[in-house]
Amino acid sequence: MKEQLRACILKGIEGCFADGTLTSGVVPAINVEKPAHAEHGDFATNVAMQMAKQERKAPRAVAEALVKKLAEASDLIRSVEIAGPGFINFFVEDSAWRKVLTEIDRAGDEYGKSKVGARKKVQVEFVSANPTGPLHIGHGRGAATGDAVASLLSAAGFDVQREYYINDAGNQMNTLGLSGLLRYKELLGEKIDFPENCYQGDYIKDIARDAIAKHGDRFLKAPQEEGVAFFAKMGGDLILKGIDEDLQDFGIRFDNWFSEQSLFDEGKVTSAIAEMQEKGHIYEQEGALWFKTTAFGDDKDRVVVRSNGVTTYFASDIAYHRDKYARGFDWVIDVWGADHHGYVPRLKSVVQGLGRKADDLGIILVQLVSLLRDGQPVAMSTRSGEFVTLKEVVDEVGRDAARFFFLMRRSDSQLDFDLELAKRQSNDNPVYYVQYAHARIRSIFDTARERGVEPDFTGVRLELLEGADDMSLIKKLSLYPEILEGAAVNFEPHRITYYLQDLAGEFHSFYNKSRVITPEEPELTQARLFLLHCVAVTLKNALTVLGISAPERM
């Protein structure tokens, strides 16, 4: 609809240039937006205000010249009016709005999708939790966000790959290995003073028990270095397997699992550092190697290799992102916890050091989750016996509710997750409210058949949908493609949850005011059923892109 209006406005401007009422010959970018208030029209443009300076006329004078032409430009427009200092408001013909329903029915599962991505190759890397413990609910929010962003980008025409980066190199793996070894020795009767910096969770004892079952006391007297290496590998593999299982239960599957250790094993860290030195981005000072990130706007340069020869995490990240672009990705998106916000400038520096644009790297920051029960904070501690892992939350509230709640707010704003609300079967629960709208529509169709009304949309008379509630619902449906595209390119899946709640609200309001099945008016009944069919299609499409089901019955 907006594109059609832009074409009308352009035609009107060209008509004004042709008859001399406007003379600059300069056509600005034409913005068409939806006004905040319905009484101001279906759409509005500020193009007259943009053109006023070049035309050397008052904005309203430019608007008046354009309005004369716009009235002739298309049968799309019912009326045009000038408002304020020179805004032009458009009221679109109802017949044009009704064509949206035909498009929804034709497109089906594809409604809302676009080709704006032009098959550009995009990698979305998310979760990437250290394989040193189970996923907690913060990881769950990052998982839901990354997966939804990947799905949105796919729906917008991008070629998307999902990747999990396994942090299986560095001190945390040695700490995991030592933790497992000490619990193993403890379970075999050795008195152990368990260090505070080791991993404390019961899952470490589970790893130790598994090792005893399979290997007996083999590592009781073995050199510590051998035992640490064994438990680091065994523990990491078991934990990663559990992470994968939890994510699959959450509806998430990765196209690729990438090992940090492989960057060292294949010499990619060394070659990345060498390349950056050749380009003049890495220099030596006091025996250490530093990346000149200040050259790209960072507040200070960053150490890549310490004076003792040990690489930093930053060295791995340089190699990893270099490898991503070498694999042919045009756009790389990283989903991080909000506590990594200070890391953004240095990674942007790396991307530019590789000869890419800073915007070739997108960063999504995910804020903390506060767990509530009926509005009261839940202690986030395993010792309290309350929920802390993603699995425990999903087991209590279900996959759909967990995903919807994680996606209800901007990812960079703190989220309150109320466990009891997420389970409640009432309109207070947003995911129930939305899913019930879809199930209710299916129930209406069942009721129609029970009353002898078989839905038949052949030759359906859409012009009978002329009431204010009919048109309001149709206009809400028309917004979905634009909202999906905006959610995709801005990495904001919460726009879809907002839209779903708005659409469900519009439907429930419509149903409470309007009769759908009217036996004495069979043609209106078919038109209303067709409208609700289109609502169901749109609800299902929007839920699906978030990885949430659209139940037929509830």
XYZ file of C-alpha atoms in Angstrom:
554
model
C 0.000 0.000 0.000
C 2.799 2.428 0.903
C 4.625 1.658 -2.338
C 1.471 2.324 -4.337
C 1.019 5.664 -2.539
C 4.660 6.627 -3.182
C 4.061 5.938 -6.865
C 0.933 8.148 -6.769
C 2.839 10.978 -5.049
C 5.686 10.731 -7.570
C 3.181 10.868 -10.425
C 1.583 13.939 -8.818
C 4.955 15.683 -8.433
C 5.836 14.970 -12.058
C 2.429 16.352 -13.101
C 3.138 19.575 -11.197
C 6.548 19.888 -12.863
C 4.905 19.322 -16.254
C 2.316 22.101 -15.869
C 4.679 24.513 -14.136
C 2.924 24.707 -10.756
C 6.176 23.380 -9.266
C 9.464 24.263 -10.915
C 12.530 22.947 -9.047
C 12.631 19.571 -10.766
C 13.975 18.094 -7.510
C 12.217 15.014 -6.158
C 13.077 14.191 -2.514
C 12.893 10.769 -0.863
C 9.170 10.250 -0.404
C 8.213 9.207 3.116
C 4.790 7.651 3.695
C 3.858 6.883 7.294
C 0.821 5.772 9.247
C -0.556 8.660 11.372
C -0.828 8.155 15.125
C -4.570 8.958 15.023
C -7.077 7.364 12.642
C -8.880 10.672 12.072
C -5.721 11.941 10.341
C -6.138 9.369 7.585
C -4.747 5.983 6.659
C -1.359 7.397 5.613
C 0.436 10.740 5.577
C 3.448 12.302 3.867
C 5.624 15.327 4.620
C 6.859 15.599 1.023
C 5.452 19.147 0.616
C 7.499 20.324 3.602
C 10.583 18.638 2.135
C 10.086 20.396 -1.217
C 9.217 23.849 0.123
C 12.769 25.228 0.272
C 13.682 24.159 -3.268
C 10.367 25.428 -4.601
C 10.666 28.727 -2.679
C 7.065 28.347 -1.580
C 5.311 27.854 1.732
C 4.811 24.131 2.487
C 1.035 24.464 2.347
C 1.275 26.071 -1.121
C 3.329 23.100 -2.328
C 0.821 20.749 -0.678
C -2.120 22.489 -2.395
C -0.465 22.089 -5.801
C 0.201 18.403 -5.141
C -3.277 17.659 -3.792
C -4.862 18.831 -7.060
C -2.807 16.268 -8.940
C -3.081 13.495 -6.345
C -6.852 13.453 -6.582
C -6.406 12.438 -10.234
C -3.415 10.125 -9.727
C -5.077 6.855 -8.686
C -8.341 5.155 -7.817
C -6.532 3.954 -4.679
C -7.210 7.283 -2.965
C -10.673 8.133 -1.638
C -9.747 11.602 -0.421
C -6.757 13.793 0.397
C -6.473 16.638 2.889
C -3.810 19.090 4.035
C -3.053 19.274 7.748
C -0.899 21.463 9.961
C 2.082 23.155 8.320
C 1.829 21.046 5.155
C 1.276 17.371 5.901
C -0.793 15.577 3.277
C -3.182 12.974 4.699
C -4.567 10.147 2.567
C -7.788 8.223 3.025
C -7.628 4.990 1.021
C -10.617 3.421 -0.722
C -12.131 0.497 1.177
C -11.941 -1.634 -1.991
C -8.153 -1.258 -1.984
C -7.943 -2.454 1.616
C -10.066 -5.510 0.871
C -7.531 -6.647 -1.725
C -5.224 -7.404 1.234
C -7.463 -10.377 2.059
C -7.076 -11.804 -1.425
C -3.312 -11.446 -1.104
C -3.262 -13.215 2.288
C -5.338 -16.092 0.945
C -3.141 -16.395 -2.147
C 0.132 -16.262 -0.224
C -0.925 -18.558 2.625
C 2.105 -19.587 4.690
C 4.217 -17.130 2.698
C 2.174 -14.076 3.685
C 4.414 -11.468 5.263
C 7.623 -12.778 3.765
C 9.709 -10.622 1.451
C 12.804 -10.701 -0.740
C 14.466 -7.636 0.749
C 17.432 -9.783 1.859
C 18.177 -10.734 -1.758
C 19.688 -14.055 -0.519
C 22.506 -12.169 1.195
C 24.465 -14.685 3.309
C 24.021 -14.056 7.022
C 25.347 -15.939 10.016
C 23.636 -15.604 13.381
C 25.813 -16.866 16.244
C 24.002 -17.180 19.557
C 23.919 -18.908 22.943
C 27.607 -19.987 22.699
C 27.648 -20.684 26.432
C 30.811 -22.196 27.876
C 30.443 -26.000 28.075
C 31.052 -25.829 31.820
C 27.467 -26.048 33.091
C 23.802 -26.244 32.046
C 22.019 -23.345 30.365
C 20.389 -20.844 32.720
C 17.403 -18.647 31.910
C 19.646 -15.816 30.704
C 20.946 -18.189 28.043
C 17.303 -19.028 27.308
C 16.499 -15.427 26.467
C 19.561 -15.232 24.220
C 18.554 -18.513 22.574
C 14.986 -17.350 21.874
C 16.257 -14.005 20.582
C 18.930 -15.441 18.289
C 16.624 -18.100 16.886
C 13.798 -15.612 16.267
C 16.149 -13.130 14.592
C 17.459 -15.912 12.339
C 13.892 -16.915 11.403
C 12.887 -13.307 10.761
C 15.891 -12.769 8.503
C 15.058 -15.951 6.592
C 11.486 -14.712 6.169
C 12.865 -11.410 4.868
C 14.801 -13.192 2.122
C 18.262 -13.636 3.668
C 20.234 -16.890 3.428
C 20.761 -17.608 7.134
C 22.996 -20.003 9.065
C 22.704 -20.560 12.821
C 25.981 -21.207 14.652
C 27.020 -22.122 18.197
C 30.599 -21.169 19.137
C 31.980 -23.695 21.612
C 34.376 -22.028 24.061
C 36.393 -25.214 24.557
C 39.806 -23.584 24.896
C 41.266 -21.686 27.832
C 41.269 -21.692 31.599
C 37.561 -22.433 32.092
C 38.045 -25.903 30.596
C 40.991 -26.594 32.902
C 38.828 -25.458 35.818
C 36.083 -27.821 34.663
C 38.591 -30.658 34.459
C 39.948 -29.956 37.933
C 36.400 -29.710 39.347
C 35.484 -33.095 37.903
C 38.704 -34.740 39.066
C 38.321 -33.464 42.636
C 34.679 -34.611 42.900
C 35.747 -37.967 41.442
C 38.414 -38.382 44.127
C 35.976 -37.218 46.789
C 33.377 -39.819 45.768
C 36.087 -42.476 45.931
C 36.752 -41.610 49.560
C 39.571 -39.098 49.369
C 39.195 -36.061 51.635
C 39.070 -32.993 49.401
C 39.105 -29.301 50.285
C 37.040 -28.188 47.282
C 38.281 -24.794 45.969
C 35.784 -21.916 45.718
C 36.880 -21.090 42.168
C 35.884 -24.575 40.950
C 32.418 -25.304 39.563
C 30.049 -26.028 42.449
C 26.962 -27.498 40.798
C 25.656 -31.001 41.400
C 26.187 -31.728 37.701
C 29.935 -31.995 38.460
C 29.178 -34.872 40.828
C 27.106 -36.490 38.087
C 30.118 -36.309 35.763
C 32.322 -37.840 38.454
C 29.828 -40.678 39.057
C 29.710 -41.383 35.333
C 33.507 -41.570 35.233
C 33.544 -44.010 38.173
C 30.944 -46.199 36.475
C 32.956 -46.355 33.263
C 36.577 -46.183 34.473
C 36.570 -47.160 38.146
C 39.475 -45.668 40.133
C 41.760 -45.324 37.112
C 42.442 -41.603 37.757
C 42.808 -41.842 41.539
C 46.579 -42.235 41.387
C 47.186 -40.930 37.851
C 49.133 -37.673 37.369
C 46.863 -34.665 37.995
C 47.557 -33.252 34.543
C 46.217 -36.448 32.951
C 43.116 -36.446 35.176
C 42.350 -32.762 34.536
C 42.655 -33.272 30.764
C 40.366 -36.311 30.895
C 37.654 -34.639 32.960
C 37.856 -31.448 30.899
C 37.174 -33.461 27.739
C 34.633 -35.845 29.248
C 32.834 -33.150 31.231
C 32.780 -30.716 28.307
C 31.333 -33.362 25.975
C 28.622 -34.401 28.453
C 27.658 -30.819 29.245
C 27.572 -29.872 25.561
C 25.364 -32.893 24.840
C 23.002 -31.705 27.587
C 23.018 -28.175 26.202
C 22.126 -29.475 22.738
C 19.288 -31.572 24.166
C 17.914 -28.631 26.161
C 18.039 -26.392 23.087
C 16.313 -28.981 20.911
C 13.583 -29.292 23.541
C 13.337 -25.495 23.284
C 12.863 -25.787 19.520
C 16.358 -24.691 18.515
C 18.703 -26.503 16.155
C 22.033 -25.174 14.956
C 23.399 -25.585 11.443
C 26.952 -25.589 12.752
C 28.824 -26.073 16.038
C 32.209 -24.346 15.835
C 35.050 -25.254 18.206
C 37.287 -22.485 19.537
C 40.027 -25.079 20.029
C 39.973 -25.791 16.275
C 41.217 -22.249 15.666
C 44.415 -23.133 17.557
C 44.701 -26.669 16.188
C 44.472 -25.425 12.595
C 46.825 -22.475 13.114
C 44.128 -19.905 12.428
C 44.905 -17.802 15.511
C 48.565 -17.519 14.498
C 47.739 -16.656 10.877
C 45.109 -14.082 11.902
C 47.611 -12.317 14.172
C 50.230 -12.384 11.393
C 47.761 -10.860 8.913
C 46.884 -8.059 11.307
C 50.574 -7.373 11.947
C 51.194 -7.150 8.198
C 48.347 -4.661 7.879
C 49.792 -2.570 10.700
C 46.901 -3.154 13.101
C 48.898 -5.155 15.668
C 52.096 -3.833 17.237
C 54.528 -5.008 19.917
C 55.060 -3.159 23.183
C 56.848 -4.385 26.318
C 56.909 -7.923 24.985
C 53.134 -8.081 24.373
C 51.162 -7.760 21.136
C 48.460 -5.078 21.005
C 45.642 -4.428 18.526
C 45.431 -0.742 17.614
C 41.665 -0.561 18.231
C 41.890 3.173 19.002
C 42.431 3.692 15.271
C 38.802 2.578 14.829
C 37.250 4.522 17.715
C 37.865 2.269 20.735
C 38.873 4.021 23.951
C 42.150 2.093 24.307
C 44.238 -0.502 22.496
C 43.727 -4.153 23.444
C 46.169 -6.950 24.278
C 46.163 -9.888 21.857
C 49.162 -11.846 23.163
C 50.482 -11.270 26.693
C 54.180 -10.796 27.392
C 54.320 -14.414 28.630
C 53.208 -15.602 25.157
C 49.676 -16.576 26.223
C 46.917 -15.412 23.878
C 43.868 -13.550 25.166
C 40.216 -14.290 24.323
C 40.490 -11.353 21.960
C 43.014 -13.279 19.835
C 40.508 -16.118 19.413
C 37.774 -13.651 18.492
C 39.962 -12.062 15.816
C 40.615 -15.464 14.276
C 36.997 -16.563 14.639
C 35.509 -13.518 12.918
C 38.153 -13.658 10.203
C 37.082 -17.260 9.620
C 33.407 -16.269 9.441
C 33.995 -13.847 6.594
C 36.328 -16.323 4.878
C 33.369 -18.731 4.813
C 31.515 -16.237 2.625
C 29.122 -14.543 5.024
C 28.170 -11.022 3.983
C 26.704 -10.146 7.351
C 27.693 -11.589 10.717
C 25.433 -11.190 13.755
C 26.557 -11.982 17.308
C 24.095 -12.322 20.198
C 25.770 -11.463 23.511
C 24.836 -10.917 27.118
C 24.491 -7.220 27.952
C 27.554 -7.430 30.226
C 29.641 -7.654 27.027
C 28.605 -4.189 25.807
C 32.139 -2.872 26.335
C 33.405 -5.507 23.919
C 31.466 -4.089 20.955
C 33.981 -1.382 19.881
C 36.937 -3.776 19.811
C 35.082 -6.352 17.678
C 33.944 -3.587 15.329
C 37.630 -2.612 15.128
C 38.564 -6.152 14.118
C 35.960 -6.188 11.353
C 37.287 -2.915 9.972
C 40.852 -4.184 10.336
C 39.825 -7.100 8.121
C 38.832 -4.584 5.455
C 35.085 -4.832 6.068
C 32.573 -2.145 7.009
C 31.775 -1.845 10.717
C 28.119 -2.572 9.910
C 29.072 -5.948 8.446
C 29.017 -7.041 12.093
C 25.709 -6.760 13.938
C 25.669 -7.066 17.728
C 22.514 -7.927 19.682
C 22.789 -7.371 23.437
C 20.492 -9.394 25.679
C 19.709 -8.098 29.154
C 19.124 -10.082 32.331
C 15.935 -11.939 33.222
C 14.295 -11.508 36.627
C 12.308 -14.582 37.575
C 9.020 -13.957 39.412
C 6.226 -16.080 40.839
C 2.914 -14.192 41.085
C 4.861 -10.939 41.060
C 7.312 -11.954 43.784
C 11.037 -12.403 43.000
C 12.320 -15.965 42.846
C 15.737 -16.544 44.408
C 18.127 -17.355 41.556
C 20.112 -19.975 43.430
C 20.270 -23.737 43.065
C 20.763 -24.018 46.815
C 17.275 -22.529 47.378
C 15.707 -25.289 45.291
C 14.128 -22.713 42.985
C 14.431 -22.652 39.213
C 17.658 -21.516 37.666
C 18.137 -23.544 34.484
C 16.393 -23.084 31.156
C 15.247 -26.716 31.266
C 13.482 -26.249 34.593
C 11.637 -23.153 33.377
C 10.579 -24.825 30.105
C 9.466 -27.940 31.990
C 7.194 -25.800 34.185
C 5.655 -23.326 31.719
C 6.146 -25.060 28.348
C 8.149 -24.183 25.254
C 5.608 -21.796 23.701
C 5.090 -19.687 26.813
C 8.828 -19.548 27.555
C 9.688 -18.400 24.036
C 6.893 -15.810 23.925
C 7.794 -14.361 27.330
C 11.510 -14.165 26.443
C 10.594 -12.230 23.285
C 8.042 -9.816 24.757
C 10.483 -6.963 25.376
C 13.402 -5.419 23.532
C 16.362 -7.704 24.091
C 18.446 -4.878 25.569
C 15.852 -4.089 28.267
C 15.509 -6.060 31.491
C 12.761 -8.681 31.467
C 10.479 -9.812 34.290
C 9.414 -13.425 33.696
C 6.463 -14.430 35.877
C 6.191 -18.219 36.017
C 2.597 -18.262 37.269
C 1.405 -15.765 34.660
C 3.073 -17.807 31.909
C 1.018 -20.863 32.962
C -2.287 -19.067 33.462
C -5.081 -19.884 31.004
C -6.601 -16.421 30.927
C -6.475 -13.241 28.878
C -3.907 -11.885 31.338
C -1.402 -14.329 29.857
C -0.292 -12.808 26.521
C 0.699 -16.056 24.818
C -2.582 -17.712 25.848
C -4.474 -14.620 24.606
C -2.812 -14.854 21.179
C -3.004 -18.634 20.789
C -6.624 -18.622 21.928
C -7.457 -16.184 19.117
C -6.220 -18.742 16.581
C -8.001 -21.644 18.291
C -11.193 -19.582 18.578
C -11.241 -18.959 14.834
C -10.890 -22.692 14.186
C -13.775 -23.278 16.606
C -15.926 -20.769 14.679
C -15.331 -22.748 11.489
C -16.318 -25.972 13.300
C -19.489 -24.263 14.533
C -20.296 -23.070 11.007
C -20.078 -26.637 9.673
C -22.213 -27.924 12.537
C -24.872 -25.415 11.456
C -24.691 -26.580 7.865
C -22.557 -23.697 6.610
C -19.637 -25.059 4.622
C -16.959 -22.375 4.076
C -16.791 -21.674 0.334
C -14.725 -18.697 -0.739
C -15.317 -19.064 -4.474
C -16.591 -15.698 -5.626
C -16.703 -14.386 -2.065
C -18.246 -10.878 -1.965
C -15.640 -8.851 -0.098
C -17.564 -5.617 -0.657
C -19.969 -6.822 2.060
C -17.159 -6.236 4.561
C -17.991 -2.574 4.945
C -18.415 -2.059 8.686
C -15.888 -0.113 10.773
C -14.898 -3.280 12.659
C -14.398 -5.219 9.407
C -12.154 -2.497 8.009
C -10.212 -2.056 11.239
C -9.349 -5.773 11.279
C -8.362 -5.729 7.590
C -6.100 -2.728 8.135
C -4.409 -4.495 11.055
C -3.755 -7.526 8.828
C -2.193 -5.305 6.170
C 0.546 -4.181 8.583
C 2.148 -7.601 9.043
C 4.602 -7.630 6.075
C 6.038 -4.240 7.032
C 6.289 -5.183 10.708
C 8.036 -8.454 9.882
C 10.567 -6.722 7.643
C 11.250 -4.061 10.270
C 11.643 -6.693 12.992
C 14.124 -8.587 10.806
C 16.472 -5.797 9.736
C 16.436 -4.183 13.188
C 16.883 -7.487 15.103
C 13.727 -6.803 17.123
C 11.489 -9.879 17.416
C 9.498 -8.131 20.161
C 7.795 -6.179 17.360
C 6.106 -9.439 16.347
C 4.890 -10.212 19.882
C 3.448 -6.682 20.107
C 1.749 -7.115 16.738
C 0.346 -10.509 17.699
C -1.207 -9.078 20.855
C -2.668 -6.153 18.875
C -4.080 -8.444 16.181
C -5.521 -10.855 18.743
C -7.107 -7.919 20.567
C -8.567 -6.586 17.308
C -10.006 -10.027 16.526
C -11.511 -10.601 19.985
C -13.077 -7.130 19.846
C -14.455 -7.812 16.352
C -15.933 -11.151 17.403
C -17.609 -9.659 20.469
C -19.290 -6.980 18.321
C -19.975 -8.679 14.983
C -21.972 -11.767 14.046
C -19.938 -14.081 11.846
C -22.454 -16.841 11.137
C -25.713 -15.288 9.952
C -27.843 -17.978 8.207
C -30.231 -15.394 6.757
C -27.262 -13.612 5.134
C -25.189 -16.432 3.597
C -22.996 -14.153 1.473
C -22.043 -11.960 4.456
C -21.353 -15.126 6.447
C -18.912 -16.356 3.782
C -17.243 -12.927 3.626
C -16.807 -12.844 7.414
C -15.486 -16.414 7.443
C -13.011 -15.431 4.738
C -11.887 -12.479 6.859
C -11.347 -14.752 9.878
C -9.524 -17.278 7.695
C -7.079 -14.479 6.821
C -6.696 -13.556 10.497
C -5.866 -17.192 11.320
C -3.286 -17.359 8.513
C -1.584 -14.196 9.769
C -1.637 -15.276 13.423
C -0.115 -18.641 12.521
C 2.568 -17.094 10.301
C 3.612 -14.619 12.981
C 3.669 -17.266 15.719
C 5.615 -19.660 13.504
C 8.361 -17.147 12.778
C 8.884 -16.905 16.562
C 9.010 -20.692 16.896
C 5.650 -20.839 18.689
C 2.750 -23.140 17.812
C -0.696 -22.041 16.630
C -3.047 -24.555 18.300
C -6.255 -25.628 16.590
C -8.005 -26.187 19.930
C -7.462 -24.994 23.490
